[in-house]
Coordinates of C-alpha atoms (C1' of nucleotides) in Angstrom, one line a residue:
Chain C
M1 CA 24.3 24.2 -11.0
S2 CA 25.8 24.5 -14.4
I3 CA 27.6 22.4 -17.0
D4 CA 30.8 24.0 -15.8
H5 CA 30.5 22.4 -12.4
I6 CA 29.8 19.0 -13.9
V7 CA 32.9 19.3 -16.1
L8 CA 35.0 20.5 -13.1
G9 CA 33.8 17.5 -11.2
L10 CA 34.6 15.0 -13.9
I11 CA 38.2 16.4 -14.2
S12 CA 38.5 16.3 -10.5
L13 CA 38.0 12.5 -10.6
N14 CA 40.6 12.1 -13.3
P15 CA 42.3 14.5 -15.8
C16 CA 40.5 13.9 -19.1
S17 CA 39.7 15.3 -22.6
G18 CA 36.5 16.5 -24.1
Y19 CA 36.1 13.2 -25.8
D20 CA 36.6 11.2 -22.6
M21 CA 33.9 13.2 -21.0
K22 CA 31.4 12.4 -23.8
M23 CA 32.3 8.8 -23.3
E24 CA 31.7 9.1 -19.6
F25 CA 28.3 10.5 -20.3
E26 CA 27.4 7.9 -22.8
Q27 CA 28.8 4.8 -21.1
G28 CA 30.0 5.7 -17.7
G29 CA 28.3 6.6 -14.5
A30 CA 27.9 10.3 -15.1
G31 CA 25.4 9.4 -17.9
M32 CA 22.8 8.4 -15.3
L33 CA 22.7 11.9 -13.9
S34 CA 23.3 14.1 -16.9
A35 CA 23.8 14.1 -20.7
L36 CA 26.0 16.4 -22.8
S37 CA 26.9 16.7 -26.5
F38 CA 30.3 17.6 -28.1
G39 CA 28.9 20.9 -29.3
S40 CA 28.4 21.8 -25.7
I41 CA 31.5 20.3 -24.1
Y42 CA 34.2 21.7 -26.3
P43 CA 33.1 25.4 -26.2
H44 CA 32.7 25.1 -22.5
L45 CA 36.2 23.7 -22.0
K46 CA 37.6 26.5 -24.2
Q47 CA 35.8 29.1 -22.1
M48 CA 36.8 27.5 -18.8
E49 CA 40.5 27.5 -19.9
Q50 CA 40.3 31.2 -20.7
D51 CA 38.8 31.8 -17.3
G52 CA 41.6 29.9 -15.7
L53 CA 39.5 27.1 -14.2
V54 CA 41.2 24.4 -16.1
A55 CA 44.5 24.0 -17.9
A56 CA 45.1 21.8 -21.0
V57 CA 48.1 19.6 -21.5
Q58 CA 48.8 18.4 -25.0
A59 CA 49.1 14.7 -24.4
D60 CA 49.6 12.0 -26.9
E61 CA 48.0 8.7 -26.0
N62 CA 49.0 6.0 -28.5
G63 CA 50.2 8.5 -31.0
R64 CA 46.8 10.2 -31.0
R65 CA 46.8 13.9 -30.3
K66 CA 44.7 14.7 -27.3
K67 CA 44.0 17.7 -25.0
V68 CA 43.9 16.5 -21.5
Y69 CA 42.5 19.0 -19.0
E70 CA 43.5 19.4 -15.3
L71 CA 42.1 21.6 -12.7
T72 CA 43.9 24.8 -11.7
A73 CA 43.9 26.1 -8.1
Q74 CA 41.0 28.3 -9.1
G75 CA 39.2 25.3 -10.6
W76 CA 39.5 23.3 -7.3
E77 CA 38.3 26.4 -5.5
E78 CA 35.3 26.8 -7.7
L79 CA 34.4 23.1 -7.5
S80 CA 34.6 23.3 -3.7
D81 CA 32.4 26.4 -3.6
W82 CA 29.7 24.7 -5.7
L83 CA 29.8 21.6 -3.6
E84 CA 29.2 23.5 -0.4
Q85 CA 26.3 25.5 -1.8
R86 CA 22.9 24.2 -1.0
P87 CA 21.9 21.8 -3.8
A88 CA 18.9 23.0 -6.0
Y89 CA 15.9 20.8 -5.7
P90 CA 15.6 18.7 -8.9
I91 CA 13.3 20.2 -11.5
P92 CA 10.4 18.0 -12.5
M93 CA 11.4 15.0 -14.6
R94 CA 9.7 15.2 -18.0
D95 CA 8.7 11.5 -18.2
D96 CA 6.9 10.7 -21.4
L97 CA 5.1 7.6 -20.0
L98 CA 3.8 9.3 -16.9
L99 CA 2.7 12.3 -18.9
K100 CA 0.8 10.1 -21.3
M101 CA -0.9 8.3 -18.4
L102 CA -2.1 11.6 -17.1
F103 CA -4.1 12.1 -20.3
W104 CA -4.9 8.5 -21.1
G105 CA -8.4 8.6 -19.7
T106 CA -9.8 11.7 -21.3
A107 CA -8.4 10.8 -24.7
G108 CA -10.2 7.4 -24.3
E109 CA -7.3 5.3 -25.3
E110 CA -7.2 1.5 -25.0
R111 CA -6.0 -0.1 -21.8
E112 CA -4.2 -2.8 -23.7
K113 CA -1.9 -0.2 -25.4
L114 CA -1.0 1.3 -22.1
I115 CA -0.1 -2.1 -20.7
T116 CA 2.2 -2.6 -23.7
H117 CA 3.9 0.8 -22.9
L118 CA 4.4 -0.3 -19.3
Q119 CA 5.9 -3.6 -20.4
V120 CA 8.4 -1.9 -22.7
R121 CA 9.3 0.4 -19.8
R122 CA 9.8 -2.5 -17.5
T123 CA 12.3 -4.1 -19.9
E124 CA 14.2 -0.8 -20.4
S125 CA 14.4 -0.1 -16.7
N126 CA 15.4 -3.6 -15.9
D127 CA 18.3 -3.4 -18.4
L128 CA 19.4 -0.1 -16.8
L129 CA 19.2 -1.6 -13.3
N130 CA 21.4 -4.5 -14.4
Y131 CA 23.9 -2.2 -16.0
I132 CA 24.2 -0.2 -12.8
R133 CA 24.6 -3.3 -10.7
D134 CA 27.4 -4.4 -13.0
W135 CA 29.0 -1.0 -13.1
Q136 CA 29.9 -0.8 -9.4
S137 CA 31.9 -4.1 -9.7
N138 CA 33.2 -4.0 -13.2
G139 CA 36.8 -3.7 -12.1
K140 CA 37.3 -0.5 -14.2
S141 CA 35.4 2.4 -12.6
F142 CA 36.3 4.5 -9.7
V143 CA 33.8 3.9 -6.9
D144 CA 34.2 5.5 -3.5
E145 CA 31.8 5.7 -0.6
Y146 CA 29.9 8.6 -2.0
T147 CA 29.7 7.2 -5.5
E148 CA 28.4 4.0 -3.9
L149 CA 25.6 5.9 -2.2
V150 CA 24.6 7.5 -5.5
L151 CA 24.5 4.1 -7.1
T152 CA 22.4 2.7 -4.3
Y153 CA 20.0 5.7 -4.7
I154 CA 19.5 4.9 -8.4
Q155 CA 19.1 1.2 -7.7
T156 CA 16.5 1.9 -5.0
R157 CA 14.6 4.2 -7.4
M158 CA 14.7 1.7 -10.2
E159 CA 13.5 -1.1 -8.0
A160 CA 10.6 1.0 -6.7
E161 CA 9.7 1.8 -10.3
L162 CA 9.8 -1.9 -11.3
N163 CA 7.5 -2.8 -8.4
W164 CA 5.1 -0.1 -9.3
I165 CA 5.0 -1.2 -13.0
E166 CA 4.1 -4.7 -11.9
K167 CA 1.2 -3.5 -9.8
A168 CA 0.1 -1.1 -12.4
I169 CA 0.0 -3.8 -15.1
E170 CA -2.0 -6.1 -12.8
Q171 CA -4.5 -3.4 -12.1
L172 CA -4.9 -2.4 -15.7
K173 CA -5.6 -6.0 -16.7
G174 CA -8.6 -5.9 -14.4
E175 CA -11.8 -3.9 -14.8
P176 CA -11.6 -0.1 -15.3
H177 CA -12.1 2.0 -12.1
L178 CA -14.4 5.0 -11.9
P179 CA -12.7 8.3 -11.3
V180 CA -11.6 8.8 -7.7
Q181 CA -12.3 12.5 -7.6
D182 CA -14.1 14.5 -10.3
P183 CA -15.9 17.4 -8.7
H184 CA -16.6 19.2 -12.0
W185 CA -17.8 16.1 -13.9
L186 CA -15.0 16.4 -16.4
S187 CA -15.0 12.8 -17.3
V188 CA -18.7 13.1 -18.2
L189 CA -18.4 16.3 -20.2
Q190 CA -15.3 15.1 -21.9
K191 CA -17.1 12.7 -24.2
A192 CA -19.5 15.3 -25.4
R193 CA -16.6 17.7 -26.1
K194 CA -14.8 15.2 -28.2
N195 CA -17.8 14.3 -30.1
R196 CA -18.7 17.9 -30.8
A197 CA -15.2 18.5 -32.2
L198 CA -15.4 15.5 -34.4
M199 CA -18.9 16.5 -35.7
R200 CA -17.7 19.9 -36.6
E201 CA -15.0 18.3 -38.6
E202 CA -17.5 16.2 -40.5
S203 CA -19.7 19.1 -41.3
T204 CA -16.7 21.1 -42.5
Q205 CA -15.7 18.4 -44.9
E206 CA -19.2 18.2 -46.3
E207 CA -19.2 21.8 -47.4
Chain M
M1 CA 7.4 14.3 -26.8
S2 CA 7.0 18.0 -27.1
I3 CA 5.4 20.9 -25.4
D4 CA 2.6 20.8 -27.8
H5 CA 1.6 17.3 -26.6
I6 CA 1.5 18.4 -23.0
V7 CA -0.6 21.4 -24.0
L8 CA -2.9 19.2 -26.0
G9 CA -3.2 16.9 -23.0
L10 CA -4.0 19.7 -20.6
I11 CA -6.8 21.0 -22.8
S12 CA -8.2 17.5 -23.2
L13 CA -8.7 17.4 -19.5
N14 CA -10.5 20.7 -19.5
P15 CA -10.7 23.6 -21.9
C16 CA -8.4 26.3 -20.5
S17 CA -6.4 29.4 -21.1
G18 CA -2.6 30.0 -21.2
Y19 CA -2.8 31.4 -17.7
D20 CA -4.7 28.4 -16.5
M21 CA -2.0 26.1 -17.8
K22 CA 0.7 28.1 -16.0
M23 CA -1.2 27.7 -12.8
E24 CA -1.6 24.0 -13.5
F25 CA 2.2 23.7 -13.8
E26 CA 2.9 25.8 -10.7
Q27 CA 0.3 24.5 -8.3
G28 CA -1.5 21.6 -10.0
G29 CA -0.5 18.0 -10.8
A30 CA 1.2 18.7 -14.1
G31 CA 3.9 20.6 -12.3
M32 CA 5.3 17.4 -10.9
L33 CA 6.1 16.1 -14.4
S34 CA 7.0 19.3 -16.3
A35 CA 7.4 23.0 -16.0
L36 CA 6.7 25.8 -18.5
S37 CA 6.8 29.6 -18.5
F38 CA 4.4 32.1 -20.1
G39 CA 7.0 33.0 -22.7
S40 CA 6.8 29.5 -23.9
I41 CA 3.1 28.8 -23.5
Y42 CA 1.5 31.7 -25.3
P43 CA 3.6 31.5 -28.5
H44 CA 2.9 27.7 -28.6
L45 CA -0.8 28.2 -28.3
K46 CA -0.7 30.8 -31.1
Q47 CA 1.1 28.5 -33.4
M48 CA -1.1 25.5 -32.5
E49 CA -4.2 27.6 -33.3
Q50 CA -2.7 28.4 -36.7
D51 CA -2.0 24.8 -37.3
G52 CA -5.6 23.9 -36.5
L53 CA -4.9 21.8 -33.4
V54 CA -6.7 24.1 -31.0
A55 CA -9.5 26.7 -31.3
A56 CA -9.7 29.8 -29.0
V57 CA -13.0 31.0 -27.7
Q58 CA -13.2 34.5 -26.3
A59 CA -14.7 33.8 -22.9
D60 CA -15.4 36.2 -20.1
E61 CA -15.1 34.8 -16.7
N62 CA -16.2 37.2 -14.1
G63 CA -15.9 40.1 -16.5
R64 CA -12.3 39.2 -17.2
R65 CA -11.3 38.7 -20.8
K66 CA -9.9 35.3 -21.4
K67 CA -9.0 33.1 -24.3
V68 CA -10.1 29.6 -23.6
Y69 CA -8.8 26.9 -25.9
E70 CA -10.6 23.8 -26.9
L71 CA -9.2 20.9 -29.0
T72 CA -10.3 20.6 -32.7
A73 CA -10.9 17.2 -34.3
Q74 CA -7.3 17.4 -35.6
G75 CA -6.1 18.2 -32.0
W76 CA -7.8 15.1 -30.6
E77 CA -6.3 13.1 -33.4
E78 CA -2.8 14.4 -32.7
L79 CA -3.1 13.7 -29.0
S80 CA -4.2 10.2 -29.7
D81 CA -1.3 9.6 -32.1
W82 CA 1.1 10.7 -29.5
L83 CA -0.4 8.6 -26.7
E84 CA -0.1 5.5 -28.8
Q85 CA 3.5 6.1 -29.8
R86 CA 6.0 4.2 -27.7
P87 CA 7.0 6.6 -24.8
A88 CA 10.6 7.9 -24.9
Y89 CA 12.7 6.6 -22.0
P90 CA 13.2 9.5 -19.5
I91 CA 16.4 11.4 -20.1
P92 CA 18.8 11.5 -17.1
M93 CA 17.6 13.6 -14.3
R94 CA 20.0 16.4 -13.5
D95 CA 20.0 16.1 -9.8
D96 CA 22.3 18.6 -8.1
L97 CA 22.6 16.7 -4.8
L98 CA 23.5 13.4 -6.5
L99 CA 25.9 15.1 -8.8
K100 CA 27.7 16.7 -5.9
M101 CA 27.9 13.5 -4.1
L102 CA 29.7 12.0 -7.1
F103 CA 32.5 14.5 -6.7
W104 CA 32.4 14.8 -2.9
G105 CA 35.3 12.5 -2.2
T106 CA 37.8 13.8 -4.7
A107 CA 37.2 17.3 -3.7
G108 CA 37.8 16.4 -0.1
E109 CA 34.8 18.1 1.3
E110 CA 33.6 17.7 4.9
R111 CA 31.1 14.9 5.7
E112 CA 29.1 17.2 8.0
K113 CA 28.3 19.5 5.2
L114 CA 27.0 16.7 3.1
I115 CA 24.8 15.5 5.9
T116 CA 23.3 19.0 6.1
H117 CA 22.6 18.9 2.3
L118 CA 20.8 15.5 2.8
Q119 CA 18.8 16.9 5.7
V120 CA 17.6 19.8 3.7
R121 CA 16.6 17.5 0.9
R122 CA 14.7 15.3 3.3
T123 CA 12.6 18.3 4.4
E124 CA 11.9 19.4 0.8
S125 CA 11.0 15.9 -0.4
N126 CA 8.8 15.4 2.6
D127 CA 6.9 18.6 1.9
L128 CA 6.4 17.5 -1.7
L129 CA 5.2 14.1 -0.6
N130 CA 2.7 15.6 1.7
Y131 CA 1.5 17.9 -1.0
I132 CA 0.9 15.0 -3.3
R133 CA -1.0 13.1 -0.7
D134 CA -3.2 16.0 -0.1
W135 CA -3.7 16.7 -3.8
Q136 CA -5.4 13.5 -4.6
S137 CA -8.1 14.1 -2.1
N138 CA -8.3 17.9 -2.1
G139 CA -11.9 17.8 -3.5
K140 CA -10.9 20.1 -6.4
S141 CA -8.7 18.2 -8.8
F142 CA -9.7 15.7 -11.4
V143 CA -8.3 12.3 -10.5
D144 CA -9.2 9.2 -12.6
E145 CA -7.7 5.7 -12.4
Y146 CA -4.7 6.7 -14.6
T147 CA -3.9 9.9 -12.7
E148 CA -4.1 7.9 -9.5
L149 CA -1.5 5.5 -10.8
V150 CA 0.8 8.4 -11.7
L151 CA 0.4 9.9 -8.2
T152 CA 1.1 6.5 -6.7
Y153 CA 4.3 6.3 -8.8
I154 CA 5.5 9.7 -7.5
Q155 CA 4.7 8.8 -3.9
T156 CA 6.5 5.5 -4.2
R157 CA 9.5 7.2 -5.6
M158 CA 9.5 9.9 -2.9
E159 CA 9.2 7.3 -0.2
A160 CA 12.1 5.3 -1.6
E161 CA 14.1 8.5 -1.7
L162 CA 13.3 9.4 1.9
N163 CA 14.3 5.9 3.1
W164 CA 17.6 6.2 1.2
I165 CA 18.3 9.6 2.8
E166 CA 17.8 8.2 6.2
K167 CA 20.2 5.4 5.6
A168 CA 22.7 7.7 3.9
I169 CA 22.7 10.1 6.8
E170 CA 23.3 7.2 9.3
Q171 CA 26.2 5.9 7.3
L172 CA 27.8 9.3 6.9
K173 CA 27.6 9.9 10.6
G174 CA 29.9 6.9 11.1
E175 CA 33.5 6.4 10.0
P176 CA 34.5 7.0 6.4
H177 CA 34.7 3.9 4.2
L178 CA 37.6 3.2 1.9
P179 CA 36.9 3.3 -1.8
V180 CA 35.1 0.1 -3.0
Q181 CA 36.7 0.0 -6.3
D182 CA 39.7 2.1 -7.5
P183 CA 41.8 0.1 -10.0
H184 CA 43.8 3.2 -11.1
W185 CA 44.6 4.5 -7.6
L186 CA 42.7 7.7 -8.4
S187 CA 41.9 8.4 -4.8
V188 CA 45.7 8.3 -4.0
L189 CA 46.8 10.3 -7.0
Q190 CA 44.1 12.9 -6.5
K191 CA 45.6 14.4 -3.4
A192 CA 49.0 15.0 -5.1
R193 CA 47.2 16.5 -8.1
K194 CA 45.3 19.0 -6.0
N195 CA 48.4 19.9 -4.0
R196 CA 50.4 20.5 -7.1
A197 CA 47.7 22.8 -8.4
L198 CA 47.6 24.8 -5.2
M199 CA 51.5 25.0 -5.1
R200 CA 51.6 26.3 -8.6
E201 CA 49.2 29.0 -7.6
E202 CA 51.4 30.0 -4.7
S203 CA 54.5 30.3 -6.8
T204 CA 52.7 32.3 -9.3
Q205 CA 51.6 34.8 -6.7
E206 CA 55.1 35.2 -5.4
E207 CA 56.4 36.3 -8.8
Chain K
dT1 C1' 42.3 0.4 -49.5
dG2 C1' 38.5 1.6 -46.8
dC3 C1' 35.6 1.8 -42.9
dA4 C1' 35.1 2.4 -37.9
dT5 C1' 36.8 4.8 -34.2
dC6 C1' 39.3 8.5 -32.1
dA7 C1' 39.5 13.4 -31.6
dT8 C1' 38.6 18.4 -31.9
dG9 C1' 36.0 22.0 -33.3
dT10 C1' 32.4 25.5 -35.5
dA11 C1' 28.0 27.4 -37.2
dA12 C1' 23.2 27.1 -37.8
dA13 C1' 19.0 25.9 -35.9
dA14 C1' 16.0 24.9 -32.3
dT15 C1' 14.2 25.8 -27.9
dG16 C1' 13.3 27.8 -23.8
dT17 C1' 13.6 31.6 -20.0
dT18 C1' 13.8 36.3 -18.3
dA19 C1' 12.4 40.6 -18.5
dC20 C1' 9.5 43.8 -20.0
dA21 C1' 5.0 46.1 -21.6
dT22 C1' 0.2 46.4 -21.1
dG23 C1' -4.2 46.7 -19.0
dA24 C1' -8.3 45.1 -16.3
dT25 C1' -10.4 43.8 -11.8
dT26 C1' -10.7 42.5 -6.9
dG27 C1' -10.2 43.4 -2.1
dG28 C1' -8.4 45.8 1.9
Chain P
dC1 C1' -7.1 54.3 -4.1
dC2 C1' -3.5 51.2 -4.3
dA3 C1' -1.5 46.8 -4.3
dA4 C1' -2.1 42.1 -5.6
dT5 C1' -3.7 39.1 -8.8
dC6 C1' -5.6 38.0 -13.3
dA7 C1' -4.5 37.9 -18.1
dT8 C1' -2.0 38.2 -22.6
dG9 C1' 1.8 38.9 -25.2
dT10 C1' 6.7 40.2 -27.3
dA11 C1' 11.6 40.6 -27.7
dA12 C1' 16.1 39.9 -26.1
dC13 C1' 18.9 36.6 -24.2
dA14 C1' 20.8 32.2 -22.9
dT15 C1' 21.6 27.6 -23.8
dT16 C1' 21.9 23.4 -26.3
dT17 C1' 21.5 20.2 -29.9
dT18 C1' 22.3 19.0 -34.8
dA19 C1' 24.9 19.0 -38.5
dC20 C1' 28.8 19.7 -40.6
dA21 C1' 34.0 20.0 -41.4
dT22 C1' 38.5 18.1 -40.6
dG23 C1' 42.0 14.9 -40.0
dA24 C1' 44.6 10.9 -37.8
dT25 C1' 45.0 6.0 -36.7
dG26 C1' 43.8 0.9 -36.2
dC27 C1' 42.4 -3.0 -38.4
dA28 C1' 40.4 -6.2 -41.8

DNA sequence: TGCATCATGTAAAATGTTACATGATTGG
DNA sequence: CCAATCATGTAACATTTTACATGATGCA
């Protein structure tokens, strides 16, 4: 997969300009699956035009100069080739909240703070879920059978996340659990390690 | 969030070397949330040592030279600061399969091929799910209450995905649906656009 | 008139990956 | 003894974002 394929796909839905694409990423449906900046979009379009994948038509919409791109035969070809290729398995999502939770215990952070993080996430995910629900019946966007399946996927994923958040918050409001599995006694050693580091700091400052 | 924070977190779990971290990303639990290469890990560790966030101890494990890193007081501090900061909302996941589905209709691809893609994905996701289930009771890895919640999250997400795949395959085996929402008649215009592009190609070749 | 939005583009800076170089040790 | 794995590191390369430059139009 590459940016070029996403660009090709967007144009296949509807001929559009670089600016239109950016809007699609920021406010449209494509934004849920990818993000792209102007500094990336324009040079790519330029290159793709040189390669004969897309063709620009100088269009003037409401008197505003605009370069609207359409796919060439070669562009349709390339898009089709990509679609048929076996999709790459998604690379791990770098999720700040989850990553923090992984280290929450050893760093000895307060449970209350983590609950707050989860509540914030709940609000944000809920907003996004509502946005997607609106989106597929907003009367403006193109939604075919395949798009609908993608939207269902994202909704399902969001709903599963919200359920999990609810349960996680409930659990964290209760008493802390002991480690489930800790064959090397890391949770025990960890406190000593941290204290040692802090001690060393003190003695250095005393010098 | 940055790589430094992930590195700090990994060391907080257990003092380790650059090589250990890579292994953790490839085969351990951290790999589900992030990926990192040697070319990224080593320079970062070097920089972080200079900045006083970590300290290297020349350790020899089984006669093999090894640089094991431990957090300094400043390192613990920095980790703690990051953990308390409001987590960034995860950036859109660039999922090849979903992206392809978004463009499947306009490109006029065959439904059978998409079903195959979904079946492959089902197998891969199923393998990953089994791996995670094993992981939390493999007798080797550290799993505390927070880690367990993260693992539950990933499992929930995977199960939701597998359910969705099942339903999607069923639907695609049936008759195609008409677009749910298409205010600008894109699906109608699209065929003409593609044909026009292909025609132009032919006439060019004839010259 | 002046600010927000539309619209395109470039160059510098940041960031990360791939490929390579190096060398020790374990196990078949 | 030779291949695989352990282990660290660098430099070239690829890619992307950020910041900046430019200019037109709509509207208050």
